[in-house]
Each structure stands twice: as C-alpha cells, then as structure tokens.
Tab-separated table of C-alpha atoms in Angstrom:
chain	number	residue	atom	x	y	z
A	19	UNK	CA	0.027	-0.081	-0.176
A	20	UNK	CA	0.878	3.539	-0.497
A	21	UNK	CA	-0.261	6.608	1.233
A	22	UNK	CA	-1.303	9.872	-0.025
A	23	UNK	CA	-2.629	13.347	1.292
A	24	UNK	CA	-5.884	14.645	-0.125
A	25	UNK	CA	-5.576	18.672	-0.942
A	26	UNK	CA	-8.718	19.716	0.629
A	27	UNK	CA	-7.535	19.258	4.393
A	28	UNK	CA	-5.599	23.367	3.735
A	29	UNK	CA	-6.929	26.318	1.375
A	30	UNK	CA	-4.593	26.870	-1.635
A	31	UNK	CA	-2.065	30.121	1.074
A	32	UNK	CA	-1.007	26.834	2.596
A	33	UNK	CA	0.197	24.447	-0.320
A	34	UNK	CA	3.748	25.319	-0.351
A	35	UNK	CA	4.044	24.683	3.851
A	36	UNK	CA	2.273	21.619	3.614
A	37	UNK	CA	3.713	20.036	1.172
A	38	UNK	CA	7.261	20.765	2.800
A	39	UNK	CA	6.666	19.194	5.698
A	40	UNK	CA	4.485	16.700	4.868
A	41	UNK	CA	7.175	13.622	5.991
A	42	UNK	CA	8.883	10.932	3.784
A	43	UNK	CA	6.683	8.147	2.924
A	44	UNK	CA	3.774	10.473	1.449
A	45	UNK	CA	4.245	9.810	-1.721
A	46	UNK	CA	0.685	10.767	-3.743
A	47	UNK	CA	-0.756	13.868	-3.027
A	48	UNK	CA	-5.250	13.853	-4.087
A	49	UNK	CA	-6.365	16.157	-6.002
A	50	UNK	CA	-9.978	18.590	-5.976
A	51	UNK	CA	-9.297	19.808	-9.700
A	52	UNK	CA	-10.732	22.996	-8.644
A	53	UNK	CA	-7.776	23.250	-6.135
A	54	UNK	CA	-5.450	22.748	-9.409
A	55	UNK	CA	-7.106	25.190	-11.917
A	56	UNK	CA	-9.837	27.548	-10.039
A	57	UNK	CA	-12.160	27.562	-12.890
A	58	UNK	CA	-13.836	25.592	-15.474
A	59	UNK	CA	-10.808	22.505	-15.118
A	60	UNK	CA	-11.561	19.733	-17.274
A	61	UNK	CA	-11.340	23.148	-20.289
A	62	UNK	CA	-7.928	23.438	-19.105
A	63	UNK	CA	-5.975	20.092	-19.542
A	64	UNK	CA	-3.021	21.723	-20.625
A	65	UNK	CA	-3.048	23.997	-17.380
A	66	UNK	CA	-3.665	21.078	-14.928
A	67	UNK	CA	-1.136	19.638	-16.716
A	68	UNK	CA	1.974	22.415	-15.990
A	69	UNK	CA	0.306	23.314	-12.373
A	70	UNK	CA	0.793	19.574	-11.929
A	71	UNK	CA	4.229	19.236	-13.206
A	72	UNK	CA	5.531	21.908	-11.289
A	73	UNK	CA	4.033	20.573	-8.104
A	74	UNK	CA	5.715	17.231	-8.503
A	75	UNK	CA	8.731	18.220	-10.050
A	76	UNK	CA	8.606	20.370	-6.837
A	77	UNK	CA	7.430	17.759	-4.095
A	78	UNK	CA	8.079	14.612	-6.504
A	79	UNK	CA	4.729	13.491	-6.179
A	80	UNK	CA	2.097	11.133	-7.747
A	81	UNK	CA	-1.563	12.074	-8.662
A	82	UNK	CA	-3.484	8.910	-8.102
A	83	UNK	CA	-6.634	9.989	-7.231
A	84	UNK	CA	-8.684	13.136	-7.478
A	85	UNK	CA	-12.532	13.711	-5.889
A	86	UNK	CA	-14.870	16.990	-5.505
A	87	UNK	CA	-15.352	15.737	-9.244
A	88	UNK	CA	-18.872	17.303	-9.566
A	89	UNK	CA	-17.980	20.836	-7.462
A	90	UNK	CA	-20.177	23.736	-7.891
A	91	UNK	CA	-22.211	21.418	-10.438
A	92	UNK	CA	-26.172	21.937	-9.242
A	93	UNK	CA	-27.796	19.328	-11.696
A	94	UNK	CA	-29.051	16.516	-10.154
A	95	UNK	CA	-28.631	12.513	-10.695
A	96	UNK	CA	-32.299	11.528	-10.195
A	97	UNK	CA	-33.841	14.818	-11.827
A	98	UNK	CA	-34.510	15.786	-15.401
A	99	UNK	CA	-33.383	13.426	-18.496
A	100	UNK	CA	-31.496	17.102	-19.517
A	101	UNK	CA	-30.192	16.820	-15.412
A	102	UNK	CA	-28.994	13.886	-16.337
A	103	UNK	CA	-27.729	14.014	-20.024
A	104	UNK	CA	-25.305	17.364	-18.233
A	105	UNK	CA	-23.626	14.790	-15.916
A	106	UNK	CA	-23.126	11.993	-18.297
A	107	UNK	CA	-20.908	14.034	-20.635
A	108	UNK	CA	-19.932	16.439	-18.074
A	109	UNK	CA	-18.655	13.062	-15.991
A	110	UNK	CA	-16.906	11.865	-19.474
A	111	UNK	CA	-14.964	15.487	-19.394
A	112	UNK	CA	-13.525	14.755	-15.107
A	113	UNK	CA	-12.512	11.478	-16.712
A	114	UNK	CA	-10.895	12.475	-19.937
A	115	UNK	CA	-8.636	15.140	-18.061
A	116	UNK	CA	-7.731	12.403	-15.439
A	117	UNK	CA	-7.240	10.298	-17.892
A	118	UNK	CA	-4.568	12.835	-19.606
A	119	UNK	CA	-3.534	13.796	-16.122
A	120	UNK	CA	-2.217	9.850	-15.256
A	121	UNK	CA	-4.649	10.178	-12.443
A	122	UNK	CA	-6.067	6.207	-12.161
A	123	UNK	CA	-9.099	6.567	-9.992
A	124	UNK	CA	-12.154	9.149	-9.789
A	125	UNK	CA	-13.683	9.753	-6.547
A	126	UNK	CA	-17.782	9.652	-6.528
A	127	UNK	CA	-19.227	11.516	-3.793
A	128	UNK	CA	-21.263	14.143	-4.429
A	129	UNK	CA	-24.594	13.445	-1.789
A	130	UNK	CA	-26.683	16.261	-2.093
A	131	UNK	CA	-27.021	15.555	-6.272
A	132	UNK	CA	-27.664	11.998	-5.597
A	133	UNK	CA	-30.547	11.646	-3.951
A	134	UNK	CA	-33.906	9.023	-4.535
A	135	UNK	CA	-36.674	10.497	-5.725
A	136	UNK	CA	-38.792	6.819	-6.038
A	137	UNK	CA	-37.079	3.309	-5.998
A	138	UNK	CA	-37.101	3.213	-9.313
A	139	UNK	CA	-34.163	5.437	-9.914
A	140	UNK	CA	-32.158	2.967	-8.783
A	141	UNK	CA	-32.282	1.483	-12.872
A	142	UNK	CA	-31.596	4.864	-13.467
A	143	UNK	CA	-28.282	4.678	-11.670
A	144	UNK	CA	-27.717	0.975	-12.415
A	145	UNK	CA	-27.741	2.577	-16.703
A	146	UNK	CA	-25.618	5.802	-15.430
A	147	UNK	CA	-23.137	3.680	-14.017
A	148	UNK	CA	-22.613	0.905	-16.713
A	149	UNK	CA	-22.063	3.658	-18.885
A	150	UNK	CA	-19.322	5.865	-16.904
A	151	UNK	CA	-17.524	3.009	-16.141
A	152	UNK	CA	-17.540	1.651	-19.257
A	153	UNK	CA	-15.996	5.163	-20.948
A	154	UNK	CA	-13.781	5.294	-17.691
A	155	UNK	CA	-12.565	1.628	-18.784
A	156	UNK	CA	-11.890	3.153	-21.945
A	157	UNK	CA	-9.943	5.188	-20.662
A	158	UNK	CA	-7.406	3.891	-18.414
A	159	UNK	CA	-8.908	4.830	-14.855
A	160	UNK	CA	-11.285	4.279	-12.642
A	161	UNK	CA	-14.893	5.692	-10.959
A	162	UNK	CA	-13.777	4.747	-7.302
A	163	UNK	CA	-18.465	4.905	-5.985
A	164	UNK	CA	-17.641	6.079	-2.798
A	165	UNK	CA	-20.833	5.288	-0.267
A	166	UNK	CA	-22.358	8.156	1.544
A	167	UNK	CA	-24.022	8.120	4.756
A	168	UNK	CA	-27.875	9.371	5.410
A	169	UNK	CA	-25.464	12.466	7.787
A	170	UNK	CA	-24.790	13.778	4.701
A	171	UNK	CA	-28.257	14.039	3.251
A	172	UNK	CA	-28.288	11.654	0.882
A	173	UNK	CA	-30.574	8.065	0.725
A	174	UNK	CA	-28.274	6.291	-2.469
A	175	UNK	CA	-25.783	4.192	-0.889
A	176	UNK	CA	-25.624	4.811	2.231
A	177	UNK	CA	-23.055	2.096	3.309
A	178	UNK	CA	-19.906	0.518	2.353
A	179	UNK	CA	-22.491	-3.036	1.521
A	180	UNK	CA	-24.322	-1.087	-0.728
A	181	UNK	CA	-21.422	-0.014	-2.471
A	182	UNK	CA	-20.551	-3.499	-2.792
A	183	UNK	CA	-23.395	-4.964	-4.420
A	184	UNK	CA	-24.041	-1.824	-6.856
A	185	UNK	CA	-20.791	-2.169	-8.190
A	186	UNK	CA	-21.304	-5.505	-8.821
A	187	UNK	CA	-25.037	-5.433	-10.043
A	188	UNK	CA	-23.500	-2.912	-12.697
A	189	UNK	CA	-20.720	-4.949	-13.358
A	190	UNK	CA	-18.478	-2.196	-15.319
A	191	UNK	CA	-15.069	-3.157	-15.279
A	192	UNK	CA	-14.899	1.027	-14.834
A	193	UNK	CA	-16.537	0.886	-11.958
A	194	UNK	CA	-15.290	0.469	-8.410
A	195	UNK	CA	-15.756	1.440	-4.551
A	196	UNK	CA	-14.100	4.378	-2.896
A	197	UNK	CA	-13.272	2.838	0.848
A	198	UNK	CA	-13.996	5.750	3.553
A	199	UNK	CA	-13.421	5.079	6.626
A	200	UNK	CA	-15.778	8.440	7.847
A	201	UNK	CA	-18.851	6.630	6.415
A	202	UNK	CA	-18.204	3.454	8.050
A	203	UNK	CA	-17.566	4.894	11.229
A	204	UNK	CA	-21.029	7.156	10.362
A	205	UNK	CA	-22.291	3.835	9.848
A	206	UNK	CA	-20.826	1.575	12.848
A	207	UNK	CA	-20.005	-0.269	10.297
A	208	UNK	CA	-17.254	-3.710	11.044
A	209	UNK	CA	-14.237	-3.680	8.982
A	210	UNK	CA	-15.293	-7.747	8.596
A	211	UNK	CA	-17.329	-5.908	5.425
A	212	UNK	CA	-13.943	-5.081	3.297
A	213	UNK	CA	-12.922	-8.285	3.191
A	214	UNK	CA	-13.222	-10.268	-0.216
A	215	UNK	CA	-14.245	-7.267	-1.765
A	216	UNK	CA	-10.557	-5.907	-1.896
A	217	UNK	CA	-10.902	-6.347	-6.119
A	218	UNK	CA	-13.304	-3.672	-6.011
A	219	UNK	CA	-11.824	-0.609	-4.334
A	220	UNK	CA	-10.112	1.435	-6.467
A	221	UNK	CA	-9.005	4.017	-3.664
A	222	UNK	CA	-9.205	4.500	0.335
A	223	UNK	CA	-10.008	7.312	2.382
A	224	UNK	CA	-8.014	7.302	5.862
A	225	UNK	CA	-10.916	9.931	6.924
A	226	UNK	CA	-13.727	10.756	9.619
A	227	UNK	CA	-17.749	11.462	9.850
A	228	UNK	CA	-18.295	14.916	8.727
A	229	UNK	CA	-14.238	15.639	7.477
A	230	UNK	CA	-12.894	15.671	11.028
A	231	UNK	CA	-8.805	15.410	11.597
A	232	UNK	CA	-8.538	11.366	12.030
A	233	UNK	CA	-8.557	10.363	15.629
A	234	UNK	CA	-5.710	6.740	16.327
A	235	UNK	CA	-9.130	4.172	15.967
A	236	UNK	CA	-9.691	0.969	15.618
A	237	UNK	CA	-11.249	0.660	13.330
A	238	UNK	CA	-8.325	2.127	10.899
A	239	UNK	CA	-6.267	-0.396	12.743
A	240	UNK	CA	-8.270	-3.114	11.507
A	241	UNK	CA	-9.619	-2.054	7.697
A	242	UNK	CA	-6.076	-1.434	6.802
A	243	UNK	CA	-5.106	-5.056	8.282
A	244	UNK	CA	-7.544	-6.705	6.527
A	245	UNK	CA	-6.208	-4.531	3.284
A	246	UNK	CA	-2.909	-5.948	4.454
A	247	UNK	CA	-3.370	-9.482	4.375
A	248	UNK	CA	-6.299	-9.565	0.979
A	249	UNK	CA	-3.362	-7.579	-0.732
A	250	UNK	CA	-4.664	-4.407	-1.707
A	251	UNK	CA	-1.693	-2.616	-3.285
A	252	UNK	CA	-3.071	0.649	-4.205
A	253	UNK	CA	-3.619	4.554	-2.535
A	254	UNK	CA	-4.852	5.282	0.982
A	255	UNK	CA	-5.293	8.498	1.063
A	256	UNK	CA	-5.369	11.219	4.468
A	257	UNK	CA	-8.877	13.061	3.570
A	258	UNK	CA	-10.478	15.517	5.921
A	259	UNK	CA	-11.509	19.193	5.747
A	260	UNK	CA	-9.282	22.321	5.970
A	261	UNK	CA	-10.658	23.058	9.082
A	262	UNK	CA	-7.688	21.953	10.568
A	263	UNK	CA	-4.509	23.666	11.291
A	264	UNK	CA	-2.330	23.219	9.146
A	265	UNK	CA	0.714	22.844	10.969
A	266	UNK	CA	-1.058	19.548	12.016
A	267	UNK	CA	-1.267	18.160	9.079
A	268	UNK	CA	1.790	16.070	9.598
A	269	UNK	CA	1.604	14.883	12.593
A	270	UNK	CA	-1.586	13.497	11.052
A	271	UNK	CA	-0.140	11.990	7.906
A	272	UNK	CA	2.317	10.324	10.770
A	273	UNK	CA	0.265	8.387	11.802
A	274	UNK	CA	-1.257	7.246	8.303
A	275	UNK	CA	2.526	5.774	7.698
A	276	UNK	CA	2.200	4.167	10.826
A	277	UNK	CA	-1.168	2.236	9.889
A	278	UNK	CA	0.240	1.201	6.598
A	279	UNK	CA	3.889	0.126	7.933
C-alpha cells in the first residue's frame, strides 16, 4: 500500500508549507480539480498538466486520485433527463481530464446531487454508472463510487455494503468502490465487510465523519489489517476538511504512515 494526502485538507495559500512539511513516505497527492485550476478545470487540461508538473518537480508527488469531481454543479442525478444528460457529459469530461493527467481513480461522492425520489431511480443509476464506468475503462481510469452516509443528506448508496453490491450489479470494469472509513464510522460498520471485496476497491480514504481530522481508532487498524492481508496495493489517502490547522497535518500524515507500516 502507498500513502497519499488530499489537498482539500488545507487552503491554497498553505500549499507550500504543507507540502514541504509532509513526512517522507507520503508519495501521492490526491487533488480536487478546482484546487489546481480554479475555473473550468476540465476545459483547461494543458493548464492543469503544467500545474501538476510543477508540483511533481517541486515536491516529488504522484497523483493517484481526484475528488470533488462535481464541485459547483447543481444538477441532480435523479432529476430530469436533461440534467442527467448534462451530468453524463460532464463526468466524461472529468474522466478525460483524469486520463490525460494519469490520475487513476476518480472519487464519486457528491451526496446532495444523488438523492433518490423513487425506488425506480435505482434502475436509472445502474444505467448511468454502467455508461460512465465503461467510458472510464476505455480511458484507462476507474470511477470510485463512495458510499455516503445519510448524515450527508443522501439516500443513494449509504453503506459500504450497498456500494459493493451496486458495483457488482453494474458489472462495469471501470466502476469500483472508493472505500471511506469516515462512512464506515458514521454507520457503525464492521471492518469485516471489506473482506473478500478488495478487488472492487480503487482507492481508500482514511477519514472521519464530517471530514474531521482523523484520530487513532481501532477501525483504522482493522481496515488496514484486512487490506494488507488480502493484497490491496493501491493508495490510501488522508482526507479531512481544511479547518484543521496546517501545522497539525504532518503529524496526522505520520499516523497514516504508521498504520501502513
């Protein structure tokens, strides 16, 4: 397993301080596209490529994942056909962006954009994610569907078990699960639910409910233990909101490295 940190954990003005302060062993930087190119990132791939190249040259990071792929978008997955058509096109642009920049996994969260109105919406979701998963596979990347608990205001794929079952039902080689420990904590889930499901995971978040700063937890150790035992070899990212003081981030990143050791 390899360690990364998400750049949603601090504000842009703290980039240099945080990135220089991270402990050795943090290899990856998970990005929010608008933190790299603030306006219309998917329409400005050359600008994003230049920005990531600068980060790579200055700090040595690779870029294994991106999140907040629908940031600033108000359309609803279970809204009108026109909204869904827009979202399909927009998500394909996100896939193109990730593919062009060699970012292997796109986290699909966006809880407020994915509220079901009717049980039949699940059929709509199957069709949507099969289409976008197949497109991602063609482009050499994965969509990592993240279970979002009900505390975030959604009713679609709210548990980790839901996420694994849905991904298996969709059956697209480009659709995986983004495993989120904050979701697992919010739902009181057991680490055992990931056992046997490692091939379906594209990325992992070490996180807490409401994206608070992670604190040492038996669940973290249990999840990482199963990931190790069952051969997960991709990235685990530290994910938290930017309310944590930047000077505290290196110590929390060291905790991630301790878990993976």
